[in-house]
Short mmCIF file of C-alpha atoms in Angstrom, two decimals:
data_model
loop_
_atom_site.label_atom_id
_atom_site.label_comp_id
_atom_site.label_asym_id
_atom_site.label_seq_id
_atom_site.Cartn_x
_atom_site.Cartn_y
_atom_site.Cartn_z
CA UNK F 1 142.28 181.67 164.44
CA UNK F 2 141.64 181.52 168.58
CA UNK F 3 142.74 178.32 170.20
CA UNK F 4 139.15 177.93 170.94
CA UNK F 5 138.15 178.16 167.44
CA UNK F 6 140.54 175.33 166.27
CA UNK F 7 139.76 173.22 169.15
CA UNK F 8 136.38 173.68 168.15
CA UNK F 9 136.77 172.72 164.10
CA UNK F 10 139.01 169.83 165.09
CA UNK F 11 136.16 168.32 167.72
CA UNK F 12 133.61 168.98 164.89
CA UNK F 13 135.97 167.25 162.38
CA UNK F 14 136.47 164.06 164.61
CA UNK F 15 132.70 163.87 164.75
CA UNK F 16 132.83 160.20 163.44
CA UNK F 17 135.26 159.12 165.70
CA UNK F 18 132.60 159.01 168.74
CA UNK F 19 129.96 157.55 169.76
CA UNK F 20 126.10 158.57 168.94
CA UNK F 21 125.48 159.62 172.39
CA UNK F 22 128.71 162.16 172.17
CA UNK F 23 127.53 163.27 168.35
CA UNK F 24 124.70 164.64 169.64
CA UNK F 25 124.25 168.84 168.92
CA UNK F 26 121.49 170.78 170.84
CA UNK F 27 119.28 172.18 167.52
CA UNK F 28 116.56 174.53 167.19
CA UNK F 29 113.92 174.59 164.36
CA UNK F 30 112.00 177.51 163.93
CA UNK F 31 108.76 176.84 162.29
CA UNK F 32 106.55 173.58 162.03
CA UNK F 33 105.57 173.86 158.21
CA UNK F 34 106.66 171.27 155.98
CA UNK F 35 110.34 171.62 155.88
CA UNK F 36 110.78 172.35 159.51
CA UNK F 37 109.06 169.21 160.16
CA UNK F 38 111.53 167.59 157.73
CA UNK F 39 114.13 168.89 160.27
CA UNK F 40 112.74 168.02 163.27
CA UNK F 41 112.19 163.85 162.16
CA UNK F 42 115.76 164.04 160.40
CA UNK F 43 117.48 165.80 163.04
CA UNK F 44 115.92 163.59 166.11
CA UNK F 45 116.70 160.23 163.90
CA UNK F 46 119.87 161.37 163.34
CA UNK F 47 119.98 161.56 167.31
CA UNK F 48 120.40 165.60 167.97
CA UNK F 49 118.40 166.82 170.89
CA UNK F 50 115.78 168.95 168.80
CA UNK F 51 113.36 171.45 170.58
CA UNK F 52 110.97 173.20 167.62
CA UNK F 53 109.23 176.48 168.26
CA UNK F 54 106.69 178.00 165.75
CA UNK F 55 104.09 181.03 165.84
CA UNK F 56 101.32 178.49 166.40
CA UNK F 57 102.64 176.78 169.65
CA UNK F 58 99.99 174.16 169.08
CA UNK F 59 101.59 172.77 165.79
CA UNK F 60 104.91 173.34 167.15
CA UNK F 61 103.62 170.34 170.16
CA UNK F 62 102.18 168.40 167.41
CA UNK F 63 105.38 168.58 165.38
CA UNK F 64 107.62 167.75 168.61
CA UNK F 65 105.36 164.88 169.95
CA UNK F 66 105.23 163.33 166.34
CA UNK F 67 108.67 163.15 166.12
CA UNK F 68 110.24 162.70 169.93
CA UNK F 69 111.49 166.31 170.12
CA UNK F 70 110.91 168.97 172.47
CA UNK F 71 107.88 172.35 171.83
CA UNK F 72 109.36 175.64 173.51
CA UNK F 73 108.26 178.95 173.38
CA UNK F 74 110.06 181.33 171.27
CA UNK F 75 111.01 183.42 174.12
CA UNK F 76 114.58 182.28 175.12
CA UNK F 77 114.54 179.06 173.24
CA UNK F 78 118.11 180.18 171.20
CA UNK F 79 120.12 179.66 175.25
CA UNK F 80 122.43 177.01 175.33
CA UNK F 81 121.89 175.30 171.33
CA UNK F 82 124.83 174.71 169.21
CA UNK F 83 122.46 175.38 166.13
CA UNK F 84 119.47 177.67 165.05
CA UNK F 85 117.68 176.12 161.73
CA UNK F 86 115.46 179.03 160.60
CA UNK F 87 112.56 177.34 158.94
CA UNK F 88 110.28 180.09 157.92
CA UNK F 89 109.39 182.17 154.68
CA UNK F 90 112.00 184.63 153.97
CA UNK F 91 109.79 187.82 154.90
CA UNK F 92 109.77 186.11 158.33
CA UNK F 93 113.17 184.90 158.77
CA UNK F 94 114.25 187.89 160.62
CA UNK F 95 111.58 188.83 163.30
CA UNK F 96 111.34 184.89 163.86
CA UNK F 97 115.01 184.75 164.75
CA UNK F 98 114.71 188.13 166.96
CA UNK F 99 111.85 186.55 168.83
CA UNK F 100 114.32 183.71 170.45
CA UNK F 101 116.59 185.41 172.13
CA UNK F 102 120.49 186.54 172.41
CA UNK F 103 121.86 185.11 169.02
CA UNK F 104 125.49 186.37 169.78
CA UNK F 105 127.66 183.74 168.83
CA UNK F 106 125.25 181.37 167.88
CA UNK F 107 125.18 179.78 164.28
CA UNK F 108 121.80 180.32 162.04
CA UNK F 109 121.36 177.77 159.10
CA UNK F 110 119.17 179.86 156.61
CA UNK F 111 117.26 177.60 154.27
CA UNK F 112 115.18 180.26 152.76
CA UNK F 113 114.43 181.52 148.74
CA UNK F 114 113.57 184.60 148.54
CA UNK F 115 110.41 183.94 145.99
CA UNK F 116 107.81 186.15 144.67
CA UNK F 117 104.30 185.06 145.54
CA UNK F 118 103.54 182.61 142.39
CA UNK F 119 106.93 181.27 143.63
CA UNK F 120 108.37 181.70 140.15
CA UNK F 121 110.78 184.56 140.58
CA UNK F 122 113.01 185.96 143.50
CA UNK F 123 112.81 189.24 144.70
CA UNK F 124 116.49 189.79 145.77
CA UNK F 125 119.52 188.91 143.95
CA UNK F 126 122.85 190.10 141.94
CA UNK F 127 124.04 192.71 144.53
CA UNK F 128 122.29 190.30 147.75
CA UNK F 129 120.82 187.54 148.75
CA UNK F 130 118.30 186.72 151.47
CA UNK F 131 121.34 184.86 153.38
CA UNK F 132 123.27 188.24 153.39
CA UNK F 133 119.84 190.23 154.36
CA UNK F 134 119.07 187.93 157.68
CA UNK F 135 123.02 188.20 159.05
CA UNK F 136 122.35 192.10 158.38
CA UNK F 137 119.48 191.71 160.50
CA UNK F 138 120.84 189.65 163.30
CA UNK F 139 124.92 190.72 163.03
CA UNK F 140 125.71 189.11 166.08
CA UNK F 141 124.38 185.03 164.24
CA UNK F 142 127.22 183.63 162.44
CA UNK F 143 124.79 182.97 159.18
CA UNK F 144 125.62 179.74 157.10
CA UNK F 145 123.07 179.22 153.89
CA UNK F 146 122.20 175.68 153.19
CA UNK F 147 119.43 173.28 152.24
CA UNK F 148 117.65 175.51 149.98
CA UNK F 149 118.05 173.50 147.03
CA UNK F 150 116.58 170.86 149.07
CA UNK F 151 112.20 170.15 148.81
CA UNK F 152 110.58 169.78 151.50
CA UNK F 153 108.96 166.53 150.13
CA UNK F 154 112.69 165.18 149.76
CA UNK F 155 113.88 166.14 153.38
CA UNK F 156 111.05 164.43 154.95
CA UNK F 157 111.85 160.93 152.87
CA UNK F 158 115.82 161.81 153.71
CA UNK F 159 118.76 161.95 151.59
CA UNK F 160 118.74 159.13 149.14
CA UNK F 161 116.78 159.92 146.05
CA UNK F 162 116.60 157.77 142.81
CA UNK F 163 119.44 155.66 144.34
CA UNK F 164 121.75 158.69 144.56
CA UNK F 165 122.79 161.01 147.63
CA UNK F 166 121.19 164.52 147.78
CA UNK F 167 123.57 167.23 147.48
CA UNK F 168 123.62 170.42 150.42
CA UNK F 169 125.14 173.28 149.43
CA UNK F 170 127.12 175.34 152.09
CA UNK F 171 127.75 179.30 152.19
CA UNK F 172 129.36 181.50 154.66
CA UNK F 173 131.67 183.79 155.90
CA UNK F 174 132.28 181.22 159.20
CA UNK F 175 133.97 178.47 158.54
CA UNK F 176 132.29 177.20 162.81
CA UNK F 177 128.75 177.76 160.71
CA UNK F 178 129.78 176.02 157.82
CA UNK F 179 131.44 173.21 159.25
CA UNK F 180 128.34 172.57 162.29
CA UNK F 181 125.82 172.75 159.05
CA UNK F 182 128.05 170.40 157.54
CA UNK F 183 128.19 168.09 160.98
CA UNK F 184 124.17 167.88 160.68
CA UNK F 185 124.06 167.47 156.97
CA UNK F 186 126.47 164.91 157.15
CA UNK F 187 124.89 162.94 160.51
CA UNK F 188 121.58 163.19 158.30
CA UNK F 189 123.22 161.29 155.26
CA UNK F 190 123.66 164.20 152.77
CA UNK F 191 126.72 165.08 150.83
CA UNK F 192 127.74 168.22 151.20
CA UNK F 193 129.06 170.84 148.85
CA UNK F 194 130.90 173.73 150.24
CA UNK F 195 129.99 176.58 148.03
CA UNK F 196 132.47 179.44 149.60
CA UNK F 197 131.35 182.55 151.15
CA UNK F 198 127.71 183.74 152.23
CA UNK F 199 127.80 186.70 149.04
CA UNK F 200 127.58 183.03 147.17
CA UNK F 201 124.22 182.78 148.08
CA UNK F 202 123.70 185.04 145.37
CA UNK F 203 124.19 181.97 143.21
CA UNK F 204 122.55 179.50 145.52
CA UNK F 205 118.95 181.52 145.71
CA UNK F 206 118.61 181.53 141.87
CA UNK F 207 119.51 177.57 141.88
CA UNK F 208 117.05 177.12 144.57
CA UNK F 209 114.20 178.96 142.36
CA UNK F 210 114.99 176.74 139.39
CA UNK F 211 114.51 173.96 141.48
CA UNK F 212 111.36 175.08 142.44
CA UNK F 213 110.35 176.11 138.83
CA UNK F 214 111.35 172.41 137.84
CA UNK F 215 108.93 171.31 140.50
CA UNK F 216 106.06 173.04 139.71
CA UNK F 217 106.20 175.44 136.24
CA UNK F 218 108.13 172.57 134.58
CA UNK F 219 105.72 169.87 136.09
CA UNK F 220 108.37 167.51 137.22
CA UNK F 221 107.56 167.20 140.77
CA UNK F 222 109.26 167.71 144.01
CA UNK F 223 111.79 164.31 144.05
CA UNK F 224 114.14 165.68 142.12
CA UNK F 225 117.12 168.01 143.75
CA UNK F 226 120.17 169.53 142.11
CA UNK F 227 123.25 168.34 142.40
CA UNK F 228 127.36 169.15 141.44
CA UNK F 229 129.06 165.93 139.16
CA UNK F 230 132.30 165.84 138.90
CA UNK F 231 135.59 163.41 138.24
CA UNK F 232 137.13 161.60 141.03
#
C-alpha cells in the first residue's frame, strides 16, 4: 500500500479522536427520494457538509433547505467531495453518477437492489450484482456497497430500532471505500458489518430483496432491518 494510502486509513481510523468540526467529510447525495433524503438529514446531523443534487433541481432545494444542506447542479458537483452516495433506482445509478463529473479516485457508496418492478424479485444476481455493474460503468469510482439492507423509513428515524443498533453491511474491493462508508455509518450511529469484497454483493442484493419482501409481501412493515448475531 502507498504511503498516502496508509496515511489516509490511519486518519480515517483516528476519526474519534477529533473534534466534530475536524470529523467533518464533504458528501454528495444523488437523488432527493426517500432514502436520499434519509441521507441528507443523517449526514448533516451527523455534521458532514452535504450538498444533494437530483433530476428535479426543485426537490433537490427543498430537500437541502429542509435539512441545512447545500442544492447543486449535477454538472461538476462530484469536485472536491470525499464521498458520492448514489441514491437512485438501480437502472439510474449509472447515467446519474456520469452526469457529476470526473469520478477518478473518488469513492461511490451504492445503496441500490436491483428489483423487478413489483419489487419482489431481482433482476441480476449469482454471476453479478448491481454493485459490480455500476464500478463497470464508472471504472475509475472506487465502488463500496452498503445500506441496502437498510429502509428508507428506518434511515430517516436513524439507527436505533426496537432498542437495538441497525446493522450496515460493507462490500468492496477498496478497503479507502470501505473504511470512508464505514466513517459515515459509524458518525451516523450504525454498526457496521464488513462483508468482504464487492463480488459479495451478490449475497447482499438477495438479503436486501428479502428485506423488502418482509416489508411488503410478508406484511411486516418497513421498521424492521436485518442484522448478523453473534458471540462476544
Amino acid at each position: 500500500m502507498e504511503y498516502g494510502a496508509i496515511k489516509y486509513l490511519h486518519a480515517l481510523q483516528t476519526w474519534g479522536q477529533h473534534s466534530r468540526k475536524d470529523r467533518q467529510m464533504k458528501v454528495l447525495v444523488i437523488g432527493a427520494g426517500n432514502m436520499g433524503s434519509g441521507f441528507v438529514k443523517q449526514l448533516t446531523a451527523a455534521g458532514h457538509q452535504v450538498t444533494v443534487t437530483a433530476r428535479e433541481q426543485e426537490k433537490a432545494q427543498a430537500v437541502a433547505q429542509q435539512f441545512g444542506a447545500k442544492a447543486a447542479p449535477a454538472a461538476g458537483a462530484a469536485k472536491d467531495v470525499d464521498a458520492i452516495v448514489v441514491a437512485t433506482p438501480y437502472g439510474e445509478s449509472a447515467n446519474a453518477l456520469l452526469g457529476v463529473g470526473d469520478l477518478a479516485g473518488k469513492v461511490v457508496i451504492d445503496i441500490s437492489n436491483p428489483l423487478t418492478p413489483d419489487y419482489m424479485g431481482l433482476t441480476l444476481g449469482h454471476t453479478t450484482s448491481a454493485a459490480e455493474e455500476i464500478a463497470k460503468a464508472v471504472p475509475g469510482a472506487e465502488v463500496v456497497k452498503g445500506f441496502n439492507t437498510v429502509f428508507a423509513q428506518v434511515l430517516g428515524a436513524g439507527s436505533d430500532l426496537g432498542g437495538q443498533k441497525v446493522t450496515v453491511f460493507l462490500a468492496s474491493d477498496s478497503e479507502r471505500a470501505k473504511q470512508t462508508a464505514r466513517v459515515l455509518a459509524d458518525s451516523m450511529g450504525f454498526v457496521v458489518v464488513d462483508a468482504g469484497a464487492l463480488k459479495n454483493a451478490r449475497y447482499l442484493e438477495p438479503l436486501g430483496g428479502l428485506n423488502v419482501y418482509f416489508g411488503y409481501g410478508a406484511g411486516q412493515g418497513t421498521s424492521i432491518a436485518p442484522t448478523w448475531v453473534h458471540q462476544n
